[in-house]
Amino acid sequence: MWSGKRVLVTGGAGFLGSSVSHALAAKGAEVIALDAMLPGTGANRHNLAGCDVRLVEGDLRSMDLAEVTDGIDAVFNMAAQISHAGSQADPLDDLSINATAQLRLILALRVRSPKAIVVHGSTRQFYGRPQALPVPESHPISPPDANGVSKFAGEQYWMLENKVHCRPVVSLRLTNCYGPRLRIMDHRQTFLGIWFRRVLEGQPFEVWGGAQTRDLAYADDVVAAFIAAAETEAAHGKVFNLGGSPPISLKALADTLIAANGGEGCYIEKEFPADRAAIDIGSYYADDSAFRRVTGWAPRVGLEEGLRRSLDWYRERLADYV
Ligand SMILES: NC(=O)c1ccc[n+]([C@@H]2O[C@H](COP(=O)([O-])OP(=O)(O)OC[C@H]3O[C@@H](n4cnc5c(N)ncnc54)[C@H](O)[C@@H]3O)[C@@H](O)[C@H]2O)c1
């Protein structure tokens, strides 16, 4: 299905965008990885090392989109502002990337590639604090922060494109994802990034709270889900949750990370910081049975295995990521 196909991956130098780019290039697609290389995001040139793609540096908010949207067969839309605290600090910047820039891309594609399939990287964030677990797609929307508002707006613009202009669009509401190419410099992308860094540097990491549950998704499984979403016609026009491994508390996750590092490492337990508690969603895990049913997808990489693979990957490239 992918050989010779022209594919646009927005956010293509980031964590998930580069992971998708590697997979599609390996399947013979002509991949354009578009990225603004924004500081503070997961953008990293090393993410595309060894990958046969064309990296186009440009910002969806301002660049001329004609060339990169011309004759495209599929779009994997990963460009976003993903920091929750960052969205609260600068909601206008967050909105400009997660909503306004999405409209610019939608309008350009309407002219240049009206039939291209779009798989949109959405988030579980806008469900807010879950009313019950697991969380299905029918859970009420209650964004806990500006990022939740902007990401919901962006998703809905894409779904409107499906309803009104019949474009095949699938939106995947992701849980916490991890794996190679994640930003590990600090905790801006996810707490797990800085946990990886600390473990690899032989330093203690901090566990805030510890009782909250998460259903972490390994990058290879997320990539497989995005490709399955594009390939499965019955998925087009729909919004799906995407979960990962069975739910685990953060404290148990910390222990699993140390086990995955051969028993080496330690952590400090801390109260959840008051300034973050206001936008925290507590425990979460997804009901992603609809996506599994429609596409046949299921995660293949268990948690300890995924953590071990991630640590091994960074161990060889630490200097490029810290
Ligand atoms: N990683 C996760 O755990 C997670 C969880 C839920 C949802 N998501 C969603 O998945 C998608 C990918 O996230 P990620 O983890 O790979 O993030 P990331 O920060 O690693 O990648 C995002 C990339 O988008 C680029 N970008 C941002 N604004 C841009 C613009 N205006 N023009 C061009 N490029 C721009 C950045 O430079 C960066 O490289 C996002 O839509 C995010 O909301 C991710």
Tab-separated table of C-alpha atoms and ligand atoms in Angstrom:
chain	number	residue	atom	x	y	z
A	1	MET	CA	0.000	0.000	0.000
A	2	TRP	CA	2.838	2.459	0.759
A	3	SER	CA	5.427	1.857	-1.957
A	4	GLY	CA	5.794	5.040	-4.034
A	5	LYS	CA	3.099	6.873	-2.061
A	6	ARG	CA	3.774	10.529	-1.218
A	7	VAL	CA	3.292	10.994	2.503
A	8	LEU	CA	3.446	14.171	4.588
A	9	VAL	CA	4.391	13.742	8.258
A	10	THR	CA	3.956	16.971	10.207
A	11	GLY	CA	6.092	17.206	13.329
A	12	GLY	CA	8.315	14.749	11.456
A	13	ALA	CA	11.444	15.440	13.525
A	14	GLY	CA	9.596	14.986	16.824
A	15	PHE	CA	9.157	11.806	18.863
A	16	LEU	CA	6.141	10.183	17.188
A	17	GLY	CA	6.457	11.949	13.819
A	18	SER	CA	10.007	10.653	13.297
A	19	SER	CA	8.972	7.165	14.435
A	20	VAL	CA	6.185	7.118	11.832
A	21	SER	CA	8.595	8.527	9.215
A	22	HIS	CA	11.076	5.687	9.784
A	23	ALA	CA	8.323	3.076	9.426
A	24	LEU	CA	6.819	4.549	6.249
A	25	ALA	CA	10.189	5.111	4.574
A	26	ALA	CA	11.019	1.452	5.299
A	27	LYS	CA	7.775	0.509	3.525
A	28	GLY	CA	8.896	2.409	0.420
A	29	ALA	CA	6.906	5.639	0.824
A	30	GLU	CA	8.270	9.004	-0.302
A	31	VAL	CA	8.172	10.792	3.057
A	32	ILE	CA	8.217	14.552	3.580
A	33	ALA	CA	8.959	15.208	7.260
A	34	LEU	CA	7.826	18.756	7.954
A	35	ASP	CA	8.982	20.325	11.205
A	36	ALA	CA	9.496	23.802	12.627
A	37	MET	CA	12.217	22.419	14.958
A	38	LEU	CA	10.713	24.365	17.836
A	39	PRO	CA	12.796	24.575	21.004
A	40	GLY	CA	11.282	22.874	24.049
A	41	THR	CA	9.538	20.231	21.920
A	42	GLY	CA	10.672	16.727	20.994
A	43	ALA	CA	12.227	18.045	17.737
A	44	ASN	CA	15.695	16.559	17.247
A	45	ARG	CA	17.605	16.059	13.979
A	46	HIS	CA	19.083	12.839	15.368
A	47	ASN	CA	15.559	11.400	15.375
A	48	LEU	CA	15.771	11.070	11.586
A	49	ALA	CA	19.273	9.550	11.483
A	50	GLY	CA	19.413	6.674	8.996
A	51	CYS	CA	15.940	7.458	7.650
A	52	ASP	CA	15.383	8.031	3.926
A	53	VAL	CA	13.090	11.079	4.222
A	54	ARG	CA	13.174	14.701	3.115
A	55	LEU	CA	13.201	16.988	6.147
A	56	VAL	CA	11.509	20.300	5.323
A	57	GLU	CA	12.050	22.941	7.967
A	58	GLY	CA	9.000	25.150	8.153
A	59	ASP	CA	6.302	26.384	10.474
A	60	LEU	CA	2.705	25.428	9.701
A	61	ARG	CA	1.633	28.804	11.084
A	62	SER	CA	3.461	30.878	8.511
A	63	MET	CA	5.099	28.893	5.690
A	64	ASP	CA	3.819	28.585	2.140
A	65	LEU	CA	2.165	25.154	2.256
A	66	ALA	CA	1.646	24.701	-1.493
A	67	GLU	CA	4.682	22.534	-2.249
A	68	VAL	CA	4.459	20.220	0.777
A	69	THR	CA	0.742	19.606	0.298
A	70	ASP	CA	0.863	18.948	-3.445
A	71	GLY	CA	-0.040	15.437	-4.659
A	72	ILE	CA	-0.054	13.933	-1.166
A	73	ASP	CA	-1.628	10.481	-0.624
A	74	ALA	CA	-1.611	10.461	3.175
A	75	VAL	CA	-0.884	12.837	6.050
A	76	PHE	CA	0.261	11.743	9.508
A	77	ASN	CA	-0.397	14.868	11.515
A	78	MET	CA	1.876	14.969	14.560
A	79	ALA	CA	2.878	18.648	14.759
A	80	ALA	CA	1.661	20.107	18.033
A	81	GLN	CA	2.413	22.088	21.139
A	82	ILE	CA	2.174	19.331	23.747
A	83	SER	CA	3.301	20.914	27.026
A	84	HIS	CA	0.417	21.257	29.488
A	85	ALA	CA	2.176	23.740	31.765
A	86	GLY	CA	3.448	25.537	28.641
A	87	SER	CA	-0.099	25.932	27.341
A	88	GLN	CA	-1.146	27.608	30.563
A	89	ALA	CA	1.860	29.949	30.438
A	90	ASP	CA	1.271	30.923	26.778
A	91	PRO	CA	-2.229	29.885	25.641
A	92	LEU	CA	-2.096	32.044	22.497
A	93	ASP	CA	1.009	30.252	21.215
A	94	ASP	CA	-0.573	26.900	22.100
A	95	LEU	CA	-3.779	27.807	20.222
A	96	SER	CA	-1.864	29.074	17.185
A	97	ILE	CA	-0.162	25.673	16.740
A	98	ASN	CA	-2.881	23.253	17.822
A	99	ALA	CA	-5.830	24.987	16.165
A	100	THR	CA	-5.013	27.870	13.778
A	101	ALA	CA	-2.100	26.065	12.101
A	102	GLN	CA	-4.356	23.014	11.700
A	103	LEU	CA	-6.826	25.162	9.751
A	104	ARG	CA	-4.024	26.438	7.487
A	105	LEU	CA	-3.084	22.822	6.717
A	106	ILE	CA	-6.719	21.828	6.164
A	107	LEU	CA	-7.280	24.671	3.688
A	108	ALA	CA	-4.052	23.960	1.774
A	109	LEU	CA	-4.852	20.250	1.499
A	110	ARG	CA	-8.382	21.028	0.314
A	111	VAL	CA	-6.865	22.657	-2.787
A	112	ARG	CA	-3.780	20.499	-3.366
A	113	SER	CA	-4.715	17.011	-2.154
A	114	PRO	CA	-8.469	16.744	-1.655
A	115	LYS	CA	-8.422	12.942	-1.377
A	116	ALA	CA	-5.440	12.434	0.959
A	117	ILE	CA	-6.099	10.259	4.016
A	118	VAL	CA	-5.334	12.066	7.294
A	119	VAL	CA	-4.468	10.372	10.579
A	120	HIS	CA	-4.491	13.019	13.280
A	121	GLY	CA	-2.505	12.778	16.518
A	122	SER	CA	-5.035	13.656	19.193
A	123	THR	CA	-4.958	13.221	22.971
A	124	ARG	CA	-6.830	11.821	25.952
A	125	GLN	CA	-6.060	15.102	27.727
A	126	PHE	CA	-9.369	16.813	26.977
A	127	TYR	CA	-11.451	14.211	28.833
A	128	GLY	CA	-10.052	15.870	31.960
A	129	ARG	CA	-10.205	14.012	35.270
A	130	PRO	CA	-11.967	10.707	34.426
A	131	GLN	CA	-15.416	10.147	35.905
A	132	ALA	CA	-14.827	6.372	35.748
A	133	LEU	CA	-12.188	3.983	34.399
A	134	PRO	CA	-11.521	2.831	31.740
A	135	VAL	CA	-12.391	5.924	29.686
A	136	PRO	CA	-14.418	5.341	26.469
A	137	GLU	CA	-14.708	7.836	23.587
A	138	SER	CA	-18.178	8.783	24.894
A	139	HIS	CA	-16.685	10.212	28.117
A	140	PRO	CA	-17.640	13.906	28.573
A	141	ILE	CA	-15.116	16.447	27.308
A	142	SER	CA	-13.781	18.617	30.145
A	143	PRO	CA	-10.334	20.023	29.296
A	144	PRO	CA	-8.252	20.636	32.428
A	145	ASP	CA	-5.920	23.130	30.724
A	146	ALA	CA	-5.495	25.346	27.654
A	147	ASN	CA	-3.775	22.495	25.801
A	148	GLY	CA	-6.892	20.351	26.187
A	149	VAL	CA	-9.032	23.132	24.688
A	150	SER	CA	-6.735	23.737	21.713
A	151	LYS	CA	-6.217	20.036	20.978
A	152	PHE	CA	-9.964	19.413	21.055
A	153	ALA	CA	-10.519	22.333	18.657
A	154	GLY	CA	-7.850	20.990	16.299
A	155	GLU	CA	-9.356	17.508	16.297
A	156	GLN	CA	-12.849	18.826	15.661
A	157	TYR	CA	-11.701	20.933	12.678
A	158	TRP	CA	-10.292	17.747	11.136
A	159	MET	CA	-13.478	15.770	11.844
A	160	LEU	CA	-15.506	18.573	10.268
A	161	GLU	CA	-13.391	18.141	7.162
A	162	ASN	CA	-14.568	14.534	7.075
A	163	LYS	CA	-18.235	15.385	7.625
A	164	VAL	CA	-18.458	18.303	5.207
A	165	HIS	CA	-15.831	17.523	2.565
A	166	CYS	CA	-15.797	13.704	2.846
A	167	ARG	CA	-12.045	13.574	3.471
A	168	PRO	CA	-10.991	10.254	5.049
A	169	VAL	CA	-9.844	11.352	8.518
A	170	VAL	CA	-9.075	9.241	11.607
A	171	SER	CA	-8.284	10.844	14.932
A	172	LEU	CA	-6.393	8.835	17.542
A	173	ARG	CA	-6.662	10.068	21.114
A	174	LEU	CA	-3.340	8.937	22.530
A	175	THR	CA	-2.414	8.004	26.059
A	176	ASN	CA	1.142	8.555	27.418
A	177	CYS	CA	3.562	7.265	24.794
A	178	TYR	CA	7.221	6.351	25.317
A	179	GLY	CA	10.143	4.761	23.538
A	180	PRO	CA	13.154	5.710	21.424
A	181	ARG	CA	13.261	9.363	20.215
A	182	LEU	CA	11.249	10.738	23.132
A	183	ARG	CA	12.602	14.003	24.567
A	184	ILE	CA	14.518	12.944	27.695
A	185	MET	CA	16.354	16.204	28.384
A	186	ASP	CA	13.708	17.268	30.919
A	187	HIS	CA	10.086	16.530	31.847
A	188	ARG	CA	8.533	18.796	29.180
A	189	GLN	CA	7.272	15.925	27.021
A	190	THR	CA	6.410	13.465	29.796
A	191	PHE	CA	7.683	12.578	33.267
A	192	LEU	CA	9.084	9.354	31.799
A	193	GLY	CA	11.614	11.304	29.706
A	194	ILE	CA	13.417	12.689	32.730
A	195	TRP	CA	13.104	9.320	34.513
A	196	PHE	CA	15.005	7.710	31.602
A	197	ARG	CA	17.690	10.390	31.747
A	198	ARG	CA	18.195	10.105	35.489
A	199	VAL	CA	18.381	6.281	35.389
A	200	LEU	CA	20.886	6.364	32.529
A	201	GLU	CA	23.008	8.942	34.362
A	202	GLY	CA	22.899	6.932	37.615
A	203	GLN	CA	20.909	9.648	39.412
A	204	PRO	CA	17.711	9.299	41.490
A	205	PHE	CA	14.476	10.360	39.756
A	206	GLU	CA	11.383	11.855	41.393
A	207	VAL	CA	7.989	10.124	41.626
A	208	TRP	CA	5.228	12.654	42.296
A	209	GLY	CA	2.266	11.134	44.117
A	210	GLY	CA	2.723	7.554	42.928
A	211	ALA	CA	-0.792	6.106	43.140
A	212	GLN	CA	-1.996	7.522	39.774
A	213	THR	CA	-2.382	4.897	37.055
A	214	ARG	CA	-1.290	5.132	33.403
A	215	ASP	CA	-1.553	2.774	30.404
A	216	LEU	CA	1.689	3.489	28.589
A	217	ALA	CA	1.981	2.907	24.834
A	218	TYR	CA	5.312	1.916	23.272
A	219	ALA	CA	6.312	3.917	20.176
A	220	ASP	CA	6.375	0.918	17.795
A	221	ASP	CA	2.812	0.033	18.827
A	222	VAL	CA	1.681	3.637	18.340
A	223	VAL	CA	3.252	3.701	14.869
A	224	ALA	CA	1.530	0.424	13.975
A	225	ALA	CA	-1.779	1.942	15.128
A	226	PHE	CA	-1.343	5.058	12.959
A	227	ILE	CA	-0.566	2.936	9.897
A	228	ALA	CA	-3.481	0.584	10.622
A	229	ALA	CA	-5.784	3.611	10.962
A	230	ALA	CA	-4.772	4.848	7.518
A	231	GLU	CA	-5.062	1.406	5.930
A	232	THR	CA	-8.463	0.476	7.418
A	233	GLU	CA	-11.314	2.086	5.489
A	234	ALA	CA	-13.828	1.225	8.223
A	235	ALA	CA	-11.832	3.445	10.612
A	236	HIS	CA	-12.085	6.543	8.412
A	237	GLY	CA	-14.380	9.282	9.713
A	238	LYS	CA	-13.986	8.115	13.310
A	239	VAL	CA	-12.363	9.172	16.553
A	240	PHE	CA	-10.691	6.434	18.639
A	241	ASN	CA	-8.930	6.121	21.957
A	242	LEU	CA	-5.540	4.459	21.803
A	243	GLY	CA	-4.241	2.885	24.998
A	244	GLY	CA	-1.255	0.694	25.658
A	245	SER	CA	-0.121	-1.830	28.244
A	246	PRO	CA	-2.375	-2.680	31.223
A	247	PRO	CA	-2.743	0.154	33.761
A	248	ILE	CA	0.006	0.513	36.339
A	249	SER	CA	0.569	2.950	39.220
A	250	LEU	CA	3.444	5.411	38.854
A	251	LYS	CA	5.193	3.835	41.838
A	252	ALA	CA	4.973	0.355	40.284
A	253	LEU	CA	6.128	1.877	36.994
A	254	ALA	CA	9.185	3.321	38.742
A	255	ASP	CA	9.990	-0.151	40.123
A	256	THR	CA	9.501	-1.686	36.661
A	257	LEU	CA	11.884	0.874	35.151
A	258	ILE	CA	14.565	-0.045	37.654
A	259	ALA	CA	13.981	-3.757	36.960
A	260	ALA	CA	14.297	-3.022	33.213
A	261	ASN	CA	17.647	-1.378	33.995
A	262	GLY	CA	18.946	-4.599	35.522
A	263	GLY	CA	17.944	-3.544	39.060
A	264	GLU	CA	20.095	-0.403	38.941
A	265	GLY	CA	18.557	2.932	39.930
A	266	CYS	CA	16.563	4.606	42.680
A	267	TYR	CA	13.851	7.225	43.110
A	268	ILE	CA	12.572	9.766	45.618
A	269	GLU	CA	8.853	9.881	46.399
A	270	LYS	CA	7.390	13.393	46.596
A	271	GLU	CA	4.006	15.029	47.114
A	272	PHE	CA	2.380	16.045	43.824
A	273	PRO	CA	3.460	19.719	43.362
A	274	ALA	CA	0.610	22.113	44.211
A	275	ASP	CA	1.116	24.244	41.063
A	276	ARG	CA	0.615	21.168	38.840
A	277	ALA	CA	-2.215	19.586	40.830
A	278	ALA	CA	-4.690	22.134	39.424
A	279	ILE	CA	-4.247	20.753	35.886
A	280	ASP	CA	-3.542	17.109	36.773
A	281	ILE	CA	-5.994	14.464	35.506
A	282	GLY	CA	-5.328	11.863	38.244
A	283	SER	CA	-5.594	8.242	37.124
A	284	TYR	CA	-6.317	7.325	33.513
A	285	TYR	CA	-6.548	4.330	31.291
A	286	ALA	CA	-8.280	4.037	27.957
A	287	ASP	CA	-11.071	1.855	26.708
A	288	ASP	CA	-9.656	1.374	23.217
A	289	SER	CA	-11.767	-1.671	22.366
A	290	ALA	CA	-13.417	0.149	19.436
A	291	PHE	CA	-10.080	0.715	17.687
A	292	ARG	CA	-8.959	-2.865	18.348
A	293	ARG	CA	-12.238	-4.215	16.951
A	294	VAL	CA	-12.191	-2.134	13.770
A	295	THR	CA	-8.503	-2.506	12.874
A	296	GLY	CA	-7.398	-5.706	14.632
A	297	TRP	CA	-4.612	-3.692	16.286
A	298	ALA	CA	-3.261	-4.681	19.709
A	299	PRO	CA	-0.077	-3.594	21.487
A	300	ARG	CA	2.742	-6.097	21.039
A	301	VAL	CA	5.454	-4.736	23.306
A	302	GLY	CA	5.024	-5.369	27.042
A	303	LEU	CA	5.928	-2.646	29.498
A	304	GLU	CA	9.164	-4.039	30.934
A	305	GLU	CA	10.345	-5.026	27.457
A	306	GLY	CA	9.517	-1.538	26.099
A	307	LEU	CA	11.349	0.155	28.958
A	308	ARG	CA	14.391	-2.087	28.463
A	309	ARG	CA	14.448	-1.432	24.708
A	310	SER	CA	14.153	2.326	25.338
A	311	LEU	CA	17.030	2.415	27.831
A	312	ASP	CA	19.235	0.332	25.525
A	313	TRP	CA	18.483	2.678	22.637
A	314	TYR	CA	19.381	5.848	24.590
A	315	ARG	CA	22.448	4.307	26.205
A	316	GLU	CA	24.156	4.326	22.811
A	317	ARG	CA	23.048	7.884	21.938
A	318	LEU	CA	22.833	9.728	25.240
A	319	ALA	CA	24.936	12.698	24.107
A	320	ASP	CA	22.502	13.387	21.237
A	321	TYR	CA	19.527	13.580	23.615
A	322	VAL	CA	20.756	15.399	26.719
B	1	LIG	N1	3.918	11.723	23.282
B	1	LIG	C1	2.802	11.510	23.962
B	1	LIG	O1	2.803	10.870	25.023
B	1	LIG	C2	1.492	12.023	23.431
B	1	LIG	C3	0.340	11.855	24.197
B	1	LIG	C4	-0.884	12.334	23.731
B	1	LIG	C5	-0.937	12.949	22.480
B	1	LIG	N2	0.197	13.114	21.756
B	1	LIG	C6	0.073	13.794	20.446
B	1	LIG	O2	0.911	13.167	19.483
B	1	LIG	C7	1.424	14.140	18.582
B	1	LIG	C8	2.936	14.022	18.508
B	1	LIG	O3	3.486	14.292	19.798
B	1	LIG	P1	5.020	14.026	20.129
B	1	LIG	O4	5.059	13.369	21.455
B	1	LIG	O5	5.704	13.391	18.988
B	1	LIG	O6	5.540	15.533	20.314
B	1	LIG	P2	6.946	16.190	19.906
B	1	LIG	O7	7.087	17.464	20.664
B	1	LIG	O8	8.051	15.196	20.038
B	1	LIG	O9	6.749	16.484	18.369
B	1	LIG	C9	5.996	17.551	17.903
B	1	LIG	C10	6.768	18.169	16.757
B	1	LIG	O10	5.942	19.135	16.132
B	1	LIG	C11	6.762	20.189	15.721
B	1	LIG	N3	5.923	21.393	15.568
B	1	LIG	C12	5.256	22.042	16.556
B	1	LIG	N4	4.619	23.101	16.041
B	1	LIG	C13	4.863	23.106	14.708
B	1	LIG	C14	4.476	23.969	13.653
B	1	LIG	N5	3.722	25.058	13.882
B	1	LIG	N6	4.899	23.693	12.402
B	1	LIG	C15	5.691	22.591	12.170
B	1	LIG	N7	6.108	21.766	13.141
B	1	LIG	C16	5.709	22.025	14.393
B	1	LIG	C17	7.799	20.334	16.822
B	1	LIG	O11	8.957	21.049	16.399
B	1	LIG	C18	8.060	18.882	17.187
B	1	LIG	O12	9.142	18.337	16.484
B	1	LIG	C19	0.924	15.494	19.078
B	1	LIG	O13	-0.212	15.850	18.351
B	1	LIG	C20	0.552	15.241	20.520
B	1	LIG	O14	-0.477	16.090	20.983
B	1	LIG	C21	1.410	12.674	22.201
